[in-house]
Each structure stands twice: as structure tokens, then as C-alpha cells.
mmCIF file of C-alpha atoms in Angstrom:
data_model
loop_
_atom_site.group_PDB
_atom_site.id
_atom_site.type_symbol
_atom_site.label_atom_id
_atom_site.label_comp_id
_atom_site.label_asym_id
_atom_site.label_seq_id
_atom_site.Cartn_x
_atom_site.Cartn_y
_atom_site.Cartn_z
ATOM 1 C CA UNK A 10 0.025 0.022 0.043
ATOM 2 C CA UNK A 11 1.325 3.584 -0.954
ATOM 3 C CA UNK A 12 0.974 6.508 1.584
ATOM 4 C CA UNK A 13 -0.290 8.721 -1.195
ATOM 5 C CA UNK A 14 -3.016 10.942 0.002
ATOM 6 C CA UNK A 15 -6.450 9.610 -0.883
ATOM 7 C CA UNK A 16 -9.244 11.460 -2.934
ATOM 8 C CA UNK A 17 -11.862 13.081 -1.520
ATOM 9 C CA UNK A 18 -14.342 11.729 -4.387
ATOM 10 C CA UNK A 19 -15.411 8.209 -4.685
ATOM 11 C CA UNK A 20 -15.425 7.540 -8.301
ATOM 12 C CA UNK A 21 -12.558 5.776 -9.537
ATOM 13 C CA UNK A 22 -10.312 7.519 -12.001
ATOM 14 C CA UNK A 23 -9.944 4.334 -13.882
ATOM 15 C CA UNK A 24 -13.609 2.453 -14.626
ATOM 16 C CA UNK A 25 -15.730 5.341 -12.973
ATOM 17 C CA UNK A 26 -17.353 2.766 -10.547
ATOM 18 C CA UNK A 27 -18.107 3.883 -7.207
ATOM 19 C CA UNK A 28 -14.887 3.003 -4.501
ATOM 20 C CA UNK A 29 -15.658 2.029 -1.095
ATOM 21 C CA UNK A 30 -12.491 1.961 0.796
ATOM 22 C CA UNK A 31 -8.834 2.627 -0.658
ATOM 23 C CA UNK A 32 -9.045 0.349 -3.736
ATOM 24 C CA UNK A 33 -11.776 0.033 -6.745
ATOM 25 C CA UNK A 34 -13.712 -3.008 -6.401
ATOM 26 C CA UNK A 35 -13.832 -3.646 -9.957
ATOM 27 C CA UNK A 36 -10.581 -2.652 -11.375
ATOM 28 C CA UNK A 37 -8.304 -3.003 -8.471
ATOM 29 C CA UNK A 38 -6.898 0.696 -8.955
ATOM 30 C CA UNK A 39 -5.892 2.703 -5.974
ATOM 31 C CA UNK A 40 -8.154 5.780 -5.431
ATOM 32 C CA UNK A 41 -5.458 8.588 -4.799
ATOM 33 C CA UNK A 42 -4.604 11.613 -5.568
ATOM 34 C CA UNK A 43 -3.595 12.269 -9.255
ATOM 35 C CA UNK A 44 -0.416 14.331 -9.105
ATOM 36 C CA UNK A 45 2.611 12.088 -6.940
ATOM 37 C CA UNK A 46 5.537 13.858 -5.558
ATOM 38 C CA UNK A 47 8.868 12.571 -7.108
ATOM 39 C CA UNK A 48 9.950 10.171 -4.036
ATOM 40 C CA UNK A 49 6.317 9.121 -4.356
ATOM 41 C CA UNK A 50 7.192 7.485 -7.606
ATOM 42 C CA UNK A 51 10.764 6.340 -6.288
ATOM 43 C CA UNK A 52 9.644 4.722 -3.118
ATOM 44 C CA UNK A 53 6.839 2.896 -5.203
ATOM 45 C CA UNK A 54 9.111 1.965 -7.702
ATOM 46 C CA UNK A 55 11.617 0.492 -5.326
ATOM 47 C CA UNK A 56 8.454 -1.116 -3.450
ATOM 48 C CA UNK A 57 7.705 -3.091 -6.544
ATOM 49 C CA UNK A 58 11.185 -4.208 -7.346
ATOM 50 C CA UNK A 59 11.486 -5.664 -3.764
ATOM 51 C CA UNK A 60 8.257 -7.101 -3.537
ATOM 52 C CA UNK A 61 8.623 -8.871 -6.772
ATOM 53 C CA UNK A 62 12.100 -10.128 -5.460
ATOM 54 C CA UNK A 63 10.603 -11.766 -2.440
ATOM 55 C CA UNK A 64 7.618 -13.094 -4.049
ATOM 56 C CA UNK A 65 9.983 -14.702 -6.711
ATOM 57 C CA UNK A 66 12.470 -16.108 -4.288
ATOM 58 C CA UNK A 67 9.984 -17.527 -2.410
ATOM 59 C CA UNK A 68 8.032 -19.148 -4.904
ATOM 60 C CA UNK A 69 11.518 -20.388 -6.603
ATOM 61 C CA UNK A 70 12.272 -21.955 -3.081
ATOM 62 C CA UNK A 71 8.929 -23.641 -2.935
ATOM 63 C CA UNK A 72 9.470 -24.747 -6.495
ATOM 64 C CA UNK A 73 12.750 -26.612 -6.169
ATOM 65 C CA UNK A 74 12.688 -28.329 -2.569
ATOM 66 C CA UNK A 75 8.574 -28.991 -2.564
ATOM 67 C CA UNK A 76 7.796 -30.701 -6.024
ATOM 68 C CA UNK A 77 3.934 -30.473 -6.935
ATOM 69 C CA UNK A 78 3.329 -27.814 -3.746
ATOM 70 C CA UNK A 79 3.071 -24.746 -5.776
ATOM 71 C CA UNK A 80 0.796 -26.219 -8.328
ATOM 72 C CA UNK A 81 -1.422 -27.873 -5.679
ATOM 73 C CA UNK A 82 -1.637 -24.429 -3.986
ATOM 74 C CA UNK A 83 -2.378 -22.713 -7.329
ATOM 75 C CA UNK A 84 -5.287 -25.121 -8.419
ATOM 76 C CA UNK A 85 -7.168 -24.664 -4.417
ATOM 77 C CA UNK A 86 -6.576 -21.064 -5.264
ATOM 78 C CA UNK A 87 -4.029 -19.743 -2.759
ATOM 79 C CA UNK A 88 -2.523 -17.349 -5.130
ATOM 80 C CA UNK A 89 -1.681 -13.942 -3.981
ATOM 81 C CA UNK A 90 1.040 -15.481 -1.709
ATOM 82 C CA UNK A 91 3.237 -17.013 -4.874
ATOM 83 C CA UNK A 92 4.575 -15.515 -8.169
ATOM 84 C CA UNK A 93 1.905 -16.439 -11.039
ATOM 85 C CA UNK A 94 3.091 -19.441 -12.967
ATOM 86 C CA UNK A 95 3.082 -17.860 -16.683
ATOM 87 C CA UNK A 96 5.062 -14.676 -15.222
ATOM 88 C CA UNK A 97 7.524 -17.324 -13.597
ATOM 89 C CA UNK A 98 7.572 -18.951 -16.652
ATOM 90 C CA UNK A 99 8.373 -16.011 -19.060
ATOM 91 C CA UNK A 100 10.847 -14.652 -16.770
ATOM 92 C CA UNK A 101 12.544 -17.937 -16.375
ATOM 93 C CA UNK A 102 12.626 -19.114 -20.100
ATOM 94 C CA UNK A 103 14.016 -15.535 -20.969
ATOM 95 C CA UNK A 104 16.742 -15.755 -18.278
ATOM 96 C CA UNK A 105 17.445 -19.559 -19.509
ATOM 97 C CA UNK A 106 17.622 -18.808 -23.371
ATOM 98 C CA UNK A 107 20.140 -15.541 -22.742
ATOM 99 C CA UNK A 108 22.355 -17.617 -20.592
ATOM 100 C CA UNK A 109 22.310 -20.613 -22.629
ATOM 101 C CA UNK A 110 23.105 -18.629 -25.883
ATOM 102 C CA UNK A 111 25.381 -16.405 -24.326
ATOM 103 C CA UNK A 112 27.417 -18.936 -22.989
ATOM 104 C CA UNK A 113 26.576 -22.751 -23.539
ATOM 105 C CA UNK A 114 25.680 -23.115 -27.030
ATOM 106 C CA UNK A 115 28.996 -21.235 -28.344
ATOM 107 C CA UNK A 116 31.149 -24.117 -28.301
ATOM 108 C CA UNK A 117 32.468 -25.848 -31.053
ATOM 109 C CA UNK A 118 30.061 -28.701 -32.438
ATOM 110 C CA UNK A 119 32.020 -31.953 -32.936
ATOM 111 C CA UNK A 120 30.634 -34.228 -35.252
ATOM 112 C CA UNK A 121 32.063 -37.972 -35.797
ATOM 113 C CA UNK A 122 33.804 -37.457 -39.235
ATOM 114 C CA UNK A 123 35.944 -34.849 -37.769
ATOM 115 C CA UNK A 124 37.745 -37.403 -35.584
ATOM 116 C CA UNK A 125 41.332 -38.519 -36.813
ATOM 117 C CA UNK A 126 41.112 -42.111 -37.964
ATOM 118 C CA UNK A 127 43.019 -44.429 -35.886
ATOM 119 C CA UNK A 128 45.857 -46.578 -37.396
ATOM 120 C CA UNK A 129 43.603 -49.660 -37.350
ATOM 121 C CA UNK A 130 40.948 -47.893 -39.218
ATOM 122 C CA UNK A 131 43.236 -46.318 -41.780
ATOM 123 C CA UNK A 132 44.944 -49.824 -42.633
ATOM 124 C CA UNK A 133 41.111 -51.065 -42.904
ATOM 125 C CA UNK A 134 40.039 -48.504 -45.256
ATOM 126 C CA UNK A 135 42.938 -48.774 -47.470
ATOM 127 C CA UNK A 136 42.429 -52.459 -47.686
ATOM 128 C CA UNK A 137 38.792 -51.726 -49.055
ATOM 129 C CA UNK A 138 40.129 -49.161 -51.040
ATOM 130 C CA UNK A 139 42.385 -51.270 -52.730
ATOM 131 C CA UNK A 140 39.817 -53.918 -53.422
ATOM 132 C CA UNK A 141 37.587 -51.301 -54.924
ATOM 133 C CA UNK A 142 40.380 -49.621 -56.981
ATOM 134 C CA UNK A 143 40.435 -53.221 -59.147
ATOM 135 C CA UNK A 144 37.375 -52.243 -60.763
ATOM 136 C CA UNK A 145 37.429 -48.376 -60.465
ATOM 137 C CA UNK A 146 40.394 -46.610 -61.356
ATOM 138 C CA UNK A 147 39.077 -43.406 -61.177
ATOM 139 C CA UNK A 148 41.136 -40.323 -59.505
ATOM 140 C CA UNK A 149 39.382 -40.238 -56.367
ATOM 141 C CA UNK A 150 39.940 -43.318 -55.180
ATOM 142 C CA UNK A 151 43.824 -43.387 -55.756
ATOM 143 C CA UNK A 152 43.614 -39.735 -54.259
ATOM 144 C CA UNK A 153 41.976 -41.488 -51.004
ATOM 145 C CA UNK A 154 44.727 -44.305 -50.719
ATOM 146 C CA UNK A 155 47.186 -41.518 -51.089
ATOM 147 C CA UNK A 156 45.910 -39.550 -48.395
ATOM 148 C CA UNK A 157 45.352 -42.681 -45.928
ATOM 149 C CA UNK A 158 48.902 -43.734 -46.549
ATOM 150 C CA UNK A 159 50.584 -40.508 -45.850
ATOM 151 C CA UNK A 160 51.447 -41.125 -42.385
ATOM 152 C CA UNK A 161 52.820 -37.946 -41.851
ATOM 153 C CA UNK A 162 49.224 -36.087 -41.835
ATOM 154 C CA UNK A 163 46.505 -37.048 -39.501
ATOM 155 C CA UNK A 164 43.011 -37.981 -41.734
ATOM 156 C CA UNK A 165 39.315 -37.735 -40.668
ATOM 157 C CA UNK A 166 36.255 -39.167 -43.027
ATOM 158 C CA UNK A 167 35.774 -35.410 -44.035
ATOM 159 C CA UNK A 168 38.877 -35.434 -45.605
ATOM 160 C CA UNK A 169 38.118 -38.507 -47.455
ATOM 161 C CA UNK A 170 34.728 -37.221 -48.689
ATOM 162 C CA UNK A 171 36.084 -33.971 -49.677
ATOM 163 C CA UNK A 172 38.492 -36.265 -52.409
ATOM 164 C CA UNK A 173 35.982 -38.476 -53.382
ATOM 165 C CA UNK A 174 32.689 -38.165 -56.172
ATOM 166 C CA UNK A 175 29.480 -35.997 -54.449
ATOM 167 C CA UNK A 176 27.397 -38.872 -55.787
ATOM 168 C CA UNK A 177 29.169 -41.905 -53.585
ATOM 169 C CA UNK A 178 28.100 -39.898 -50.458
ATOM 170 C CA UNK A 179 24.940 -38.996 -48.734
ATOM 171 C CA UNK A 180 24.391 -36.492 -45.728
ATOM 172 C CA UNK A 181 20.717 -38.455 -44.874
ATOM 173 C CA UNK A 182 19.587 -41.072 -46.033
ATOM 174 C CA UNK A 183 15.933 -41.975 -44.342
ATOM 175 C CA UNK A 184 13.963 -42.826 -47.086
ATOM 176 C CA UNK A 185 16.809 -44.115 -49.793
ATOM 177 C CA UNK A 186 15.895 -41.214 -52.015
ATOM 178 C CA UNK A 187 19.430 -39.620 -51.657
ATOM 179 C CA UNK A 188 21.107 -42.757 -52.807
ATOM 180 C CA UNK A 189 19.187 -43.444 -56.031
ATOM 181 C CA UNK A 190 18.463 -40.266 -57.399
ATOM 182 C CA UNK A 191 21.371 -37.393 -57.954
ATOM 183 C CA UNK A 192 18.782 -34.795 -58.283
ATOM 184 C CA UNK A 193 15.642 -33.725 -57.744
ATOM 185 C CA UNK A 194 14.504 -33.102 -61.375
ATOM 186 C CA UNK A 195 15.886 -37.113 -61.900
ATOM 187 C CA UNK A 196 13.347 -37.769 -58.956
ATOM 188 C CA UNK A 197 10.800 -35.726 -60.328
ATOM 189 C CA UNK A 198 11.170 -37.386 -63.919
ATOM 190 C CA UNK A 199 10.959 -40.749 -62.823
ATOM 191 C CA UNK A 200 7.971 -39.890 -60.891
ATOM 192 C CA UNK A 201 6.254 -38.680 -63.760
ATOM 193 C CA UNK A 202 6.511 -41.779 -65.961
ATOM 194 C CA UNK A 203 5.164 -43.962 -62.900
ATOM 195 C CA UNK A 204 1.552 -44.675 -63.177
ATOM 196 C CA UNK A 205 -0.862 -42.600 -60.635
ATOM 197 C CA UNK A 206 -1.183 -45.889 -58.284
ATOM 198 C CA UNK A 207 2.473 -46.314 -58.148
ATOM 199 C CA UNK A 208 3.554 -42.525 -57.465
ATOM 200 C CA UNK A 209 4.650 -41.477 -54.150
ATOM 201 C CA UNK A 210 2.182 -39.174 -51.730
ATOM 202 C CA UNK A 211 2.410 -35.595 -51.139
ATOM 203 C CA UNK A 212 4.277 -36.242 -47.888
ATOM 204 C CA UNK A 213 6.894 -38.721 -48.929
ATOM 205 C CA UNK A 214 7.584 -36.672 -52.110
ATOM 206 C CA UNK A 215 8.170 -33.471 -50.166
ATOM 207 C CA UNK A 216 10.567 -35.732 -47.984
ATOM 208 C CA UNK A 217 12.194 -37.102 -50.719
ATOM 209 C CA UNK A 218 13.124 -34.029 -52.447
ATOM 210 C CA UNK A 219 14.225 -32.362 -49.384
ATOM 211 C CA UNK A 220 16.809 -35.479 -48.841
ATOM 212 C CA UNK A 221 17.999 -35.172 -52.274
ATOM 213 C CA UNK A 222 18.623 -31.258 -51.435
ATOM 214 C CA UNK A 223 20.376 -31.659 -48.526
ATOM 215 C CA UNK A 224 22.681 -34.548 -49.653
ATOM 216 C CA UNK A 225 23.485 -32.740 -52.812
ATOM 217 C CA UNK A 226 23.884 -29.754 -50.636
ATOM 218 C CA UNK A 227 26.204 -31.217 -47.966
ATOM 219 C CA UNK A 228 27.449 -34.755 -49.594
ATOM 220 C CA UNK A 229 30.873 -34.005 -49.517
ATOM 221 C CA UNK A 230 30.646 -31.966 -45.984
ATOM 222 C CA UNK A 231 28.544 -33.311 -43.753
ATOM 223 C CA UNK A 232 30.087 -31.646 -41.183
ATOM 224 C CA UNK A 233 28.692 -28.153 -41.910
ATOM 225 C CA UNK A 234 24.999 -29.929 -42.504
ATOM 226 C CA UNK A 235 25.306 -30.813 -39.182
ATOM 227 C CA UNK A 236 26.253 -27.794 -37.650
ATOM 228 C CA UNK A 237 23.337 -26.118 -39.784
ATOM 229 C CA UNK A 238 21.095 -28.703 -38.301
ATOM 230 C CA UNK A 239 22.476 -27.888 -34.693
ATOM 231 C CA UNK A 240 22.102 -24.162 -34.913
ATOM 232 C CA UNK A 241 18.469 -24.106 -36.238
ATOM 233 C CA UNK A 242 17.240 -26.725 -33.957
ATOM 234 C CA UNK A 243 19.055 -24.778 -30.754
ATOM 235 C CA UNK A 244 17.306 -21.427 -32.274
ATOM 236 C CA UNK A 245 13.535 -22.957 -32.868
ATOM 237 C CA UNK A 246 14.108 -24.546 -29.730
ATOM 238 C CA UNK A 247 12.348 -21.738 -27.463
ATOM 239 C CA UNK A 248 9.072 -22.314 -29.953
ATOM 240 C CA UNK A 249 9.282 -26.147 -29.836
ATOM 241 C CA UNK A 250 9.105 -25.946 -25.813
ATOM 242 C CA UNK A 251 6.584 -23.543 -25.844
ATOM 243 C CA UNK A 252 4.225 -25.618 -28.171
ATOM 244 C CA UNK A 253 5.103 -28.778 -26.273
ATOM 245 C CA UNK A 254 3.694 -27.476 -23.141
ATOM 246 C CA UNK A 255 0.038 -27.517 -24.044
ATOM 247 C CA UNK A 256 1.027 -31.079 -25.429
ATOM 248 C CA UNK A 257 2.541 -32.073 -22.205
ATOM 249 C CA UNK A 258 -0.570 -31.152 -20.403
ATOM 250 C CA UNK A 259 -3.038 -32.816 -22.975
ATOM 251 C CA UNK A 260 -0.865 -36.327 -21.998
ATOM 252 C CA UNK A 261 -1.420 -35.755 -18.806
ATOM 253 C CA UNK A 262 -5.078 -35.343 -19.130
ATOM 254 C CA UNK A 263 -5.313 -38.093 -20.823
ATOM 255 C CA UNK A 264 -3.092 -40.063 -18.212
ATOM 256 C CA UNK A 265 -5.582 -38.913 -15.713
ATOM 257 C CA UNK A 266 -8.752 -39.066 -17.647
ATOM 258 C CA UNK A 267 -10.640 -40.806 -14.858
ATOM 259 C CA UNK A 268 -9.780 -37.940 -12.201
ATOM 260 C CA UNK A 269 -12.694 -35.902 -12.940
ATOM 261 C CA UNK A 270 -11.661 -33.139 -10.358
ATOM 262 C CA UNK A 271 -8.516 -31.878 -12.825
ATOM 263 C CA UNK A 272 -9.739 -29.861 -15.716
ATOM 264 C CA UNK A 273 -7.297 -29.179 -18.640
ATOM 265 C CA UNK A 274 -6.178 -26.205 -16.786
ATOM 266 C CA UNK A 275 -4.896 -27.787 -13.565
ATOM 267 C CA UNK A 276 -2.750 -30.231 -15.454
ATOM 268 C CA UNK A 277 -1.241 -26.836 -17.450
ATOM 269 C CA UNK A 278 -0.470 -25.009 -14.546
ATOM 270 C CA UNK A 279 1.162 -28.690 -13.152
ATOM 271 C CA UNK A 280 3.287 -28.656 -16.614
ATOM 272 C CA UNK A 281 3.931 -24.752 -16.488
ATOM 273 C CA UNK A 282 5.598 -25.341 -12.885
ATOM 274 C CA UNK A 283 7.702 -28.690 -14.324
ATOM 275 C CA UNK A 284 8.962 -26.454 -17.157
ATOM 276 C CA UNK A 285 10.327 -23.779 -14.896
ATOM 277 C CA UNK A 286 12.061 -26.559 -13.050
ATOM 278 C CA UNK A 287 13.605 -27.971 -16.204
ATOM 279 C CA UNK A 288 14.841 -24.480 -17.072
ATOM 280 C CA UNK A 289 16.603 -24.055 -13.955
ATOM 281 C CA UNK A 290 17.722 -27.733 -13.371
ATOM 282 C CA UNK A 291 19.598 -27.652 -16.939
ATOM 283 C CA UNK A 292 21.388 -24.130 -16.458
ATOM 284 C CA UNK A 293 23.001 -25.851 -13.216
ATOM 285 C CA UNK A 294 23.856 -28.710 -14.987
ATOM 286 C CA UNK A 295 25.422 -26.630 -18.056
ATOM 287 C CA UNK A 296 27.124 -25.028 -15.293
ATOM 288 C CA UNK A 297 28.805 -28.222 -14.373
ATOM 289 C CA UNK A 298 29.429 -29.476 -17.310
ATOM 290 C CA UNK A 299 31.293 -26.120 -17.969
ATOM 291 C CA UNK A 300 33.646 -26.572 -15.101
ATOM 292 C CA UNK A 301 33.957 -30.086 -16.318
ATOM 293 C CA UNK A 302 35.594 -28.697 -19.630
ATOM 294 C CA UNK A 303 37.394 -25.962 -17.800
ATOM 295 C CA UNK A 304 39.252 -27.878 -15.004
ATOM 296 C CA UNK A 305 38.841 -31.394 -16.767
ATOM 297 C CA UNK A 306 37.939 -32.652 -12.751
ATOM 298 C CA UNK A 307 36.071 -35.883 -13.213
ATOM 299 C CA UNK A 308 33.179 -35.015 -10.457
ATOM 300 C CA UNK A 309 31.837 -32.334 -12.027
ATOM 301 C CA UNK A 310 30.708 -34.549 -14.913
ATOM 302 C CA UNK A 311 29.687 -37.028 -12.332
ATOM 303 C CA UNK A 312 27.426 -34.167 -10.573
ATOM 304 C CA UNK A 313 25.921 -33.129 -13.881
ATOM 305 C CA UNK A 314 24.869 -36.567 -14.547
ATOM 306 C CA UNK A 315 23.241 -36.923 -11.128
ATOM 307 C CA UNK A 316 21.459 -33.739 -11.520
ATOM 308 C CA UNK A 317 19.921 -34.454 -14.814
ATOM 309 C CA UNK A 318 18.798 -37.568 -13.342
ATOM 310 C CA UNK A 319 16.987 -36.075 -10.309
ATOM 311 C CA UNK A 320 14.810 -34.408 -13.043
ATOM 312 C CA UNK A 321 12.916 -37.384 -13.381
ATOM 313 C CA UNK A 322 13.074 -37.976 -9.741
ATOM 314 C CA UNK A 323 11.451 -34.669 -9.213
ATOM 315 C CA UNK A 324 8.506 -35.385 -11.758
ATOM 316 C CA UNK A 325 7.600 -38.641 -10.110
ATOM 317 C CA UNK A 326 7.258 -36.862 -6.639
ATOM 318 C CA UNK A 327 5.607 -33.663 -8.424
ATOM 319 C CA UNK A 328 3.115 -36.012 -9.549
ATOM 320 C CA UNK A 329 2.630 -37.706 -6.393
ATOM 321 C CA UNK A 330 2.072 -34.584 -4.895
ATOM 322 C CA UNK A 331 -0.494 -33.246 -6.947
ATOM 323 C CA UNK A 332 -2.547 -35.776 -8.292
ATOM 324 C CA UNK A 333 -2.411 -37.484 -4.886
ATOM 325 C CA UNK A 334 -2.200 -41.296 -6.161
ATOM 326 C CA UNK A 335 -0.372 -44.380 -4.358
ATOM 327 C CA UNK A 336 2.764 -45.140 -5.035
ATOM 328 C CA UNK A 337 2.674 -47.757 -7.418
ATOM 329 C CA UNK A 338 -0.094 -45.837 -9.910
ATOM 330 C CA UNK A 339 2.079 -42.936 -9.916
ATOM 331 C CA UNK A 340 5.311 -44.838 -10.828
ATOM 332 C CA UNK A 341 3.395 -46.691 -14.075
ATOM 333 C CA UNK A 342 2.106 -43.257 -15.077
ATOM 334 C CA UNK A 343 5.279 -41.632 -14.821
ATOM 335 C CA UNK A 344 7.094 -44.505 -16.647
ATOM 336 C CA UNK A 345 4.116 -43.776 -19.453
#
């Protein structure tokens, strides 16, 4: 409550309703005089900041150490003492992604094709290529053999792919189209020649075209392709999580479909609190992983793994507290 004097008039300046007491019962605005002094504004600002901090940290402590408690309190109607779940989700997710993209996602992505080949792997590949060279005398195979036999250099799969024919490599080959067709035009030509009942459907056709395009683009440089996918995925992760939240709540609704006292809204509140906890937990896990990378002390890696696994235990405890079912039922639903 501020210490600004009350107005003599009883009409609310915001909505026009008659005010009984200090606050309007319609919109909640305080019925104080319109002209505030500078110090009143300063005090009001600091009050809001400290009030938010107090409420945030009190809510955070309960969220971290009493799984399911906040969700249960909220659906009971006890809400004024805690930070609103949506506000807390927005704030926590913003902090998470700010820190994540600033500190944790900037490391070099290591792909298997960049790892230097061992002596045994090189000898095995030399044997295979020498056999292949008996029937295929293209310069690409000879160049690969020369590189593998040069013991003064480290060799990776990427190095070999750069020397090979792009048609021999596929970046992704889920549908098999990338290994059968050299271009989208070739694939389309084959499709046009097929009878209608043998042609691929819209979804399969779209997937095959995209697969061929990716293989053409990244066939000789899969590392760039993986990095591109990795960066795209990371930057779309906030949207994916936001979309997945109502889907997670829907899944909980189906799991507890016989519990008629729980509405979809209640499952949504529970899901929001779980996501907030996950953001905080992941930041702590990533921090220990960074410490491991810097100091190379195995204990940090062990702590990171244990903390990550504790997220599952937290979810089980939260489900048991919020939904109030026996251990056996909760464990079954948790596994699902």
C-alpha cells in the first residue's frame, strides 16, 4: 500500500465505479490523488522491485524443494502469496535462453566425421579401397589411398569425403532417395513416368525431395550440414518448448482421464511448473559441464549427470504430491 493521500471523490478514475475504501472493487486501482510527488514515485518503484524479488525467491524455493506443492496451492485458489506461474515461466525461460545462447551453446560442435582415424581404421580403409580400385580406377579413389597412406598427416572421414565423388556420399538417407537419385529433377522425372497408383504421396514426395537437396548440398561436407541443423534446432528450441507445453498438459489429461476433479487448466499449471524447474535444472547441469570442460575434474561431470537424472525423480515426486495417488500408480504413469 502506498502513502499517497486518498481522493475525496469516490468515483474510480480508471473505470468510473464507486469506490468503497482505498481500492476499486471492479478494477483494483488505488483511489489516490492524481499528482504524485517525485519521492512517492521513487518509493513506489523500489517497493515493486523488492516485492517482486521477495515473491519470486519465496516461490522459487518452494518450486525447487517441494515438488508439486505450488501447483496444488494454485488450483486450491491460494495464489496471492506466490508469483503467477505464467509470469514466472516467461521470466525463467527468458533468463534460461539468454544464458544458454550467451555461454553454453557457443562451443564447437564436434561431429564424428571430424575425429582423426586410428591406425587400425586407416589400414582397414586402405584394404577396402585397394579392392575397390581393381574395378574402379577413378582419380578420387587413388587420391583417397594416397592420403590414407601418408602417415605424416592426420586424416578424418571429412577429408576423404572431400576427395571423393559427391554422388558417392549422402548426408541423410532416411527414405533411400538420396542414394538412388542424383538430383530432384531426376526424381521428378521418374515419378512422372510412373502410373498414378505407384507414385509417392505428397508427404513422401516432399521428404524425398528435401533429402536429395540436403545430400547434394552437404554430401561432401556433412559437418556443415550437422552444424546447420544443430544451429537451426537451437534457435527454434524456445518455440518448440512453448508448443510442447500444452501437448504435455494434454498427455497428463489423458493419463489422469478418470480423475474428473482435474481440469485441463490444472494439468497446464502443473506442466508450467515442471518446465520452469527444467529450465533451472538445465542451467545448473550446463554450469557443471562447463566446469568439467575447464578444469577436467571428473567430479563435475558426475555431479552434472546425477543432477540431470534427479529431474526424473522430481517429476515423480511432483506427480505424487499433486495428483495424490499411490506410489504404484504414480510410478506406472511416470514411466508412461
